[in-house]
């Protein structure tokens, strides 16, 4: 058994996903996958800011790019 915070990141993601795209009924699995992929790639990774100073208030994509530059240096 783990602490009650084990799934905090996943729970946060699912809550945001439901808030942004809702709980609609998709016509088929392929359409649902495309909708979720679109949400992740266009909003979650590129426009959503991480609201914490540790991440520099950057999007996940910007954080990843900064990390890669640090590793390359």
Short mmCIF file of N, CA and C in Angstrom, two decimals:
data_model
loop_
_atom_site.label_atom_id
_atom_site.label_comp_id
_atom_site.label_asym_id
_atom_site.label_seq_id
_atom_site.Cartn_x
_atom_site.Cartn_y
_atom_site.Cartn_z
N UNK A 1 0.84 -1.18 0.00
CA UNK A 1 0.00 0.00 0.00
C UNK A 1 0.88 1.24 0.00
N UNK A 2 0.46 2.26 -0.72
CA UNK A 2 1.20 3.51 -0.79
C UNK A 2 0.42 4.62 -0.13
N UNK A 3 0.99 5.78 -0.20
CA UNK A 3 0.30 6.93 0.39
C UNK A 3 -0.82 7.37 -0.54
N UNK A 4 -1.63 8.27 -0.05
CA UNK A 4 -2.77 8.74 -0.85
C UNK A 4 -2.32 9.66 -1.98
N UNK A 5 -1.04 9.99 -2.07
CA UNK A 5 -0.55 10.90 -3.11
C UNK A 5 0.10 10.16 -4.28
N UNK A 6 0.07 8.83 -4.27
CA UNK A 6 0.72 8.05 -5.32
C UNK A 6 0.22 8.39 -6.72
N UNK A 7 -1.06 8.67 -6.83
CA UNK A 7 -1.65 8.92 -8.14
C UNK A 7 -2.01 10.38 -8.37
N UNK A 8 -1.41 11.28 -7.63
CA UNK A 8 -1.79 12.69 -7.71
C UNK A 8 -1.61 13.26 -9.12
N UNK A 9 -0.51 12.96 -9.77
CA UNK A 9 -0.27 13.49 -11.12
C UNK A 9 -1.29 12.94 -12.11
N UNK A 10 -1.54 11.64 -12.03
CA UNK A 10 -2.51 11.03 -12.94
C UNK A 10 -3.91 11.58 -12.69
N UNK A 11 -4.29 11.70 -11.43
CA UNK A 11 -5.61 12.22 -11.10
C UNK A 11 -5.75 13.66 -11.59
N UNK A 12 -4.71 14.45 -11.46
CA UNK A 12 -4.74 15.83 -11.93
C UNK A 12 -4.92 15.88 -13.44
N UNK A 13 -4.19 15.03 -14.15
CA UNK A 13 -4.29 14.98 -15.61
C UNK A 13 -5.71 14.61 -16.04
N UNK A 14 -6.27 13.54 -15.43
CA UNK A 14 -7.62 13.09 -15.82
C UNK A 14 -8.67 14.16 -15.51
N UNK A 15 -8.52 14.85 -14.40
CA UNK A 15 -9.46 15.92 -14.05
C UNK A 15 -9.40 17.03 -15.11
N UNK A 16 -8.20 17.41 -15.52
CA UNK A 16 -8.04 18.44 -16.54
C UNK A 16 -8.59 17.98 -17.87
N UNK A 17 -8.32 16.74 -18.23
CA UNK A 17 -8.82 16.18 -19.48
C UNK A 17 -10.35 16.24 -19.50
N UNK A 18 -10.99 15.80 -18.42
CA UNK A 18 -12.45 15.83 -18.35
C UNK A 18 -12.99 17.25 -18.41
N UNK A 19 -12.29 18.16 -17.75
CA UNK A 19 -12.71 19.56 -17.76
C UNK A 19 -12.63 20.17 -19.15
N UNK A 20 -11.57 19.85 -19.87
CA UNK A 20 -11.34 20.47 -21.18
C UNK A 20 -12.14 19.84 -22.32
N UNK A 21 -12.20 18.51 -22.37
CA UNK A 21 -12.92 17.88 -23.49
C UNK A 21 -14.22 17.23 -23.06
N UNK A 22 -14.49 17.22 -21.77
CA UNK A 22 -15.76 16.70 -21.29
C UNK A 22 -15.79 15.18 -21.22
N UNK A 23 -16.97 14.69 -21.02
CA UNK A 23 -17.17 13.24 -20.93
C UNK A 23 -18.09 12.80 -22.06
N UNK A 24 -17.87 13.36 -23.21
CA UNK A 24 -18.73 13.06 -24.36
C UNK A 24 -18.63 11.61 -24.78
N UNK A 25 -19.58 11.18 -25.54
CA UNK A 25 -19.58 9.84 -26.10
C UNK A 25 -19.00 9.95 -27.50
N UNK A 26 -17.98 9.18 -27.76
CA UNK A 26 -17.31 9.22 -29.06
C UNK A 26 -17.94 8.18 -29.98
N UNK A 27 -17.97 8.44 -31.28
CA UNK A 27 -18.59 7.47 -32.20
C UNK A 27 -17.82 6.15 -32.30
N UNK A 28 -16.50 6.21 -32.09
CA UNK A 28 -15.69 4.99 -32.13
C UNK A 28 -14.36 5.24 -31.41
N UNK A 29 -13.62 4.18 -31.20
CA UNK A 29 -12.36 4.26 -30.45
C UNK A 29 -11.33 5.14 -31.17
N UNK A 30 -11.26 5.04 -32.48
CA UNK A 30 -10.26 5.82 -33.24
C UNK A 30 -10.52 7.32 -33.08
N UNK A 31 -11.77 7.73 -33.10
CA UNK A 31 -12.11 9.14 -32.92
C UNK A 31 -11.78 9.60 -31.51
N UNK A 32 -12.06 8.76 -30.53
CA UNK A 32 -11.72 9.09 -29.14
C UNK A 32 -10.21 9.25 -28.98
N UNK A 33 -9.45 8.32 -29.51
CA UNK A 33 -7.98 8.40 -29.42
C UNK A 33 -7.46 9.67 -30.09
N UNK A 34 -8.01 10.01 -31.24
CA UNK A 34 -7.58 11.22 -31.96
C UNK A 34 -7.92 12.47 -31.14
N UNK A 35 -9.09 12.49 -30.52
CA UNK A 35 -9.47 13.64 -29.70
C UNK A 35 -8.58 13.82 -28.49
N UNK A 36 -8.27 12.72 -27.82
CA UNK A 36 -7.39 12.79 -26.65
C UNK A 36 -5.97 13.16 -27.07
N UNK A 37 -5.48 12.59 -28.17
CA UNK A 37 -4.15 12.94 -28.67
C UNK A 37 -4.08 14.42 -29.01
N UNK A 38 -5.10 14.93 -29.67
CA UNK A 38 -5.14 16.34 -30.02
C UNK A 38 -5.09 17.22 -28.76
N UNK A 39 -5.85 16.84 -27.73
CA UNK A 39 -5.84 17.59 -26.48
C UNK A 39 -4.44 17.60 -25.88
N UNK A 40 -3.80 16.45 -25.83
CA UNK A 40 -2.47 16.35 -25.21
C UNK A 40 -1.45 17.16 -26.00
N UNK A 41 -1.45 17.01 -27.31
CA UNK A 41 -0.43 17.67 -28.13
C UNK A 41 -0.67 19.16 -28.33
N UNK A 42 -1.91 19.59 -28.46
CA UNK A 42 -2.13 21.01 -28.75
C UNK A 42 -2.34 21.86 -27.50
N UNK A 43 -2.90 21.29 -26.45
CA UNK A 43 -3.13 22.09 -25.25
C UNK A 43 -2.20 21.68 -24.11
N UNK A 44 -2.26 20.44 -23.71
CA UNK A 44 -1.57 20.01 -22.50
C UNK A 44 -0.06 20.24 -22.58
N UNK A 45 0.56 19.86 -23.68
CA UNK A 45 2.02 19.98 -23.79
C UNK A 45 2.50 21.33 -24.30
N UNK A 46 1.68 22.06 -25.03
CA UNK A 46 2.17 23.29 -25.67
C UNK A 46 1.65 24.59 -25.10
N UNK A 47 0.46 24.59 -24.48
CA UNK A 47 -0.10 25.85 -24.00
C UNK A 47 -0.31 25.90 -22.49
N UNK A 48 -0.49 24.76 -21.86
CA UNK A 48 -0.76 24.75 -20.42
C UNK A 48 0.52 25.07 -19.66
N UNK A 49 0.47 26.06 -18.82
CA UNK A 49 1.62 26.44 -18.02
C UNK A 49 1.66 25.61 -16.75
N UNK A 50 2.84 25.21 -16.36
CA UNK A 50 3.01 24.55 -15.08
C UNK A 50 3.07 25.63 -14.03
N UNK A 51 2.13 25.63 -13.14
CA UNK A 51 2.00 26.72 -12.17
C UNK A 51 2.88 26.48 -10.95
N UNK A 52 4.16 26.37 -11.18
CA UNK A 52 5.08 26.18 -10.06
C UNK A 52 6.43 26.76 -10.43
N UNK A 53 7.05 27.44 -9.48
CA UNK A 53 8.32 28.10 -9.78
C UNK A 53 9.43 27.10 -10.10
N UNK A 54 9.33 25.87 -9.61
CA UNK A 54 10.35 24.86 -9.92
C UNK A 54 10.43 24.65 -11.43
N UNK A 55 9.30 24.72 -12.11
CA UNK A 55 9.26 24.52 -13.56
C UNK A 55 9.39 25.83 -14.33
N UNK A 56 9.59 26.93 -13.64
CA UNK A 56 9.76 28.22 -14.29
C UNK A 56 8.51 28.73 -14.98
N UNK A 57 7.36 28.21 -14.57
CA UNK A 57 6.08 28.61 -15.18
C UNK A 57 6.10 28.43 -16.70
N UNK A 58 6.69 27.33 -17.14
CA UNK A 58 6.79 27.00 -18.56
C UNK A 58 5.80 25.89 -18.91
N UNK A 59 5.54 25.72 -20.20
CA UNK A 59 4.73 24.59 -20.64
C UNK A 59 5.58 23.32 -20.54
N UNK A 60 4.97 22.14 -20.53
CA UNK A 60 5.76 20.91 -20.52
C UNK A 60 6.74 20.82 -21.69
N UNK A 61 6.32 21.28 -22.87
CA UNK A 61 7.22 21.24 -24.03
C UNK A 61 8.43 22.15 -23.81
N UNK A 62 8.21 23.35 -23.29
CA UNK A 62 9.31 24.26 -23.00
C UNK A 62 10.24 23.70 -21.93
N UNK A 63 9.66 23.06 -20.92
CA UNK A 63 10.47 22.44 -19.87
C UNK A 63 11.36 21.36 -20.46
N UNK A 64 10.79 20.52 -21.34
CA UNK A 64 11.55 19.44 -21.97
C UNK A 64 12.67 20.00 -22.85
N UNK A 65 12.38 21.06 -23.62
CA UNK A 65 13.40 21.67 -24.47
C UNK A 65 14.54 22.25 -23.63
N UNK A 66 14.20 22.92 -22.55
CA UNK A 66 15.23 23.48 -21.66
C UNK A 66 16.09 22.38 -21.07
N UNK A 67 15.47 21.27 -20.70
CA UNK A 67 16.21 20.14 -20.15
C UNK A 67 17.17 19.56 -21.18
N UNK A 68 16.71 19.41 -22.42
CA UNK A 68 17.58 18.88 -23.47
C UNK A 68 18.78 19.80 -23.72
N UNK A 69 18.55 21.11 -23.71
CA UNK A 69 19.65 22.05 -23.88
C UNK A 69 20.67 21.94 -22.75
N UNK A 70 20.17 21.74 -21.54
CA UNK A 70 21.05 21.57 -20.37
C UNK A 70 21.90 20.32 -20.51
N UNK A 71 21.29 19.22 -20.99
CA UNK A 71 22.03 17.98 -21.18
C UNK A 71 23.07 18.10 -22.28
N UNK A 72 22.77 18.88 -23.33
CA UNK A 72 23.67 19.03 -24.46
C UNK A 72 24.86 19.92 -24.12
N UNK A 73 24.71 20.79 -23.14
CA UNK A 73 25.76 21.73 -22.79
C UNK A 73 26.92 21.07 -22.06
#
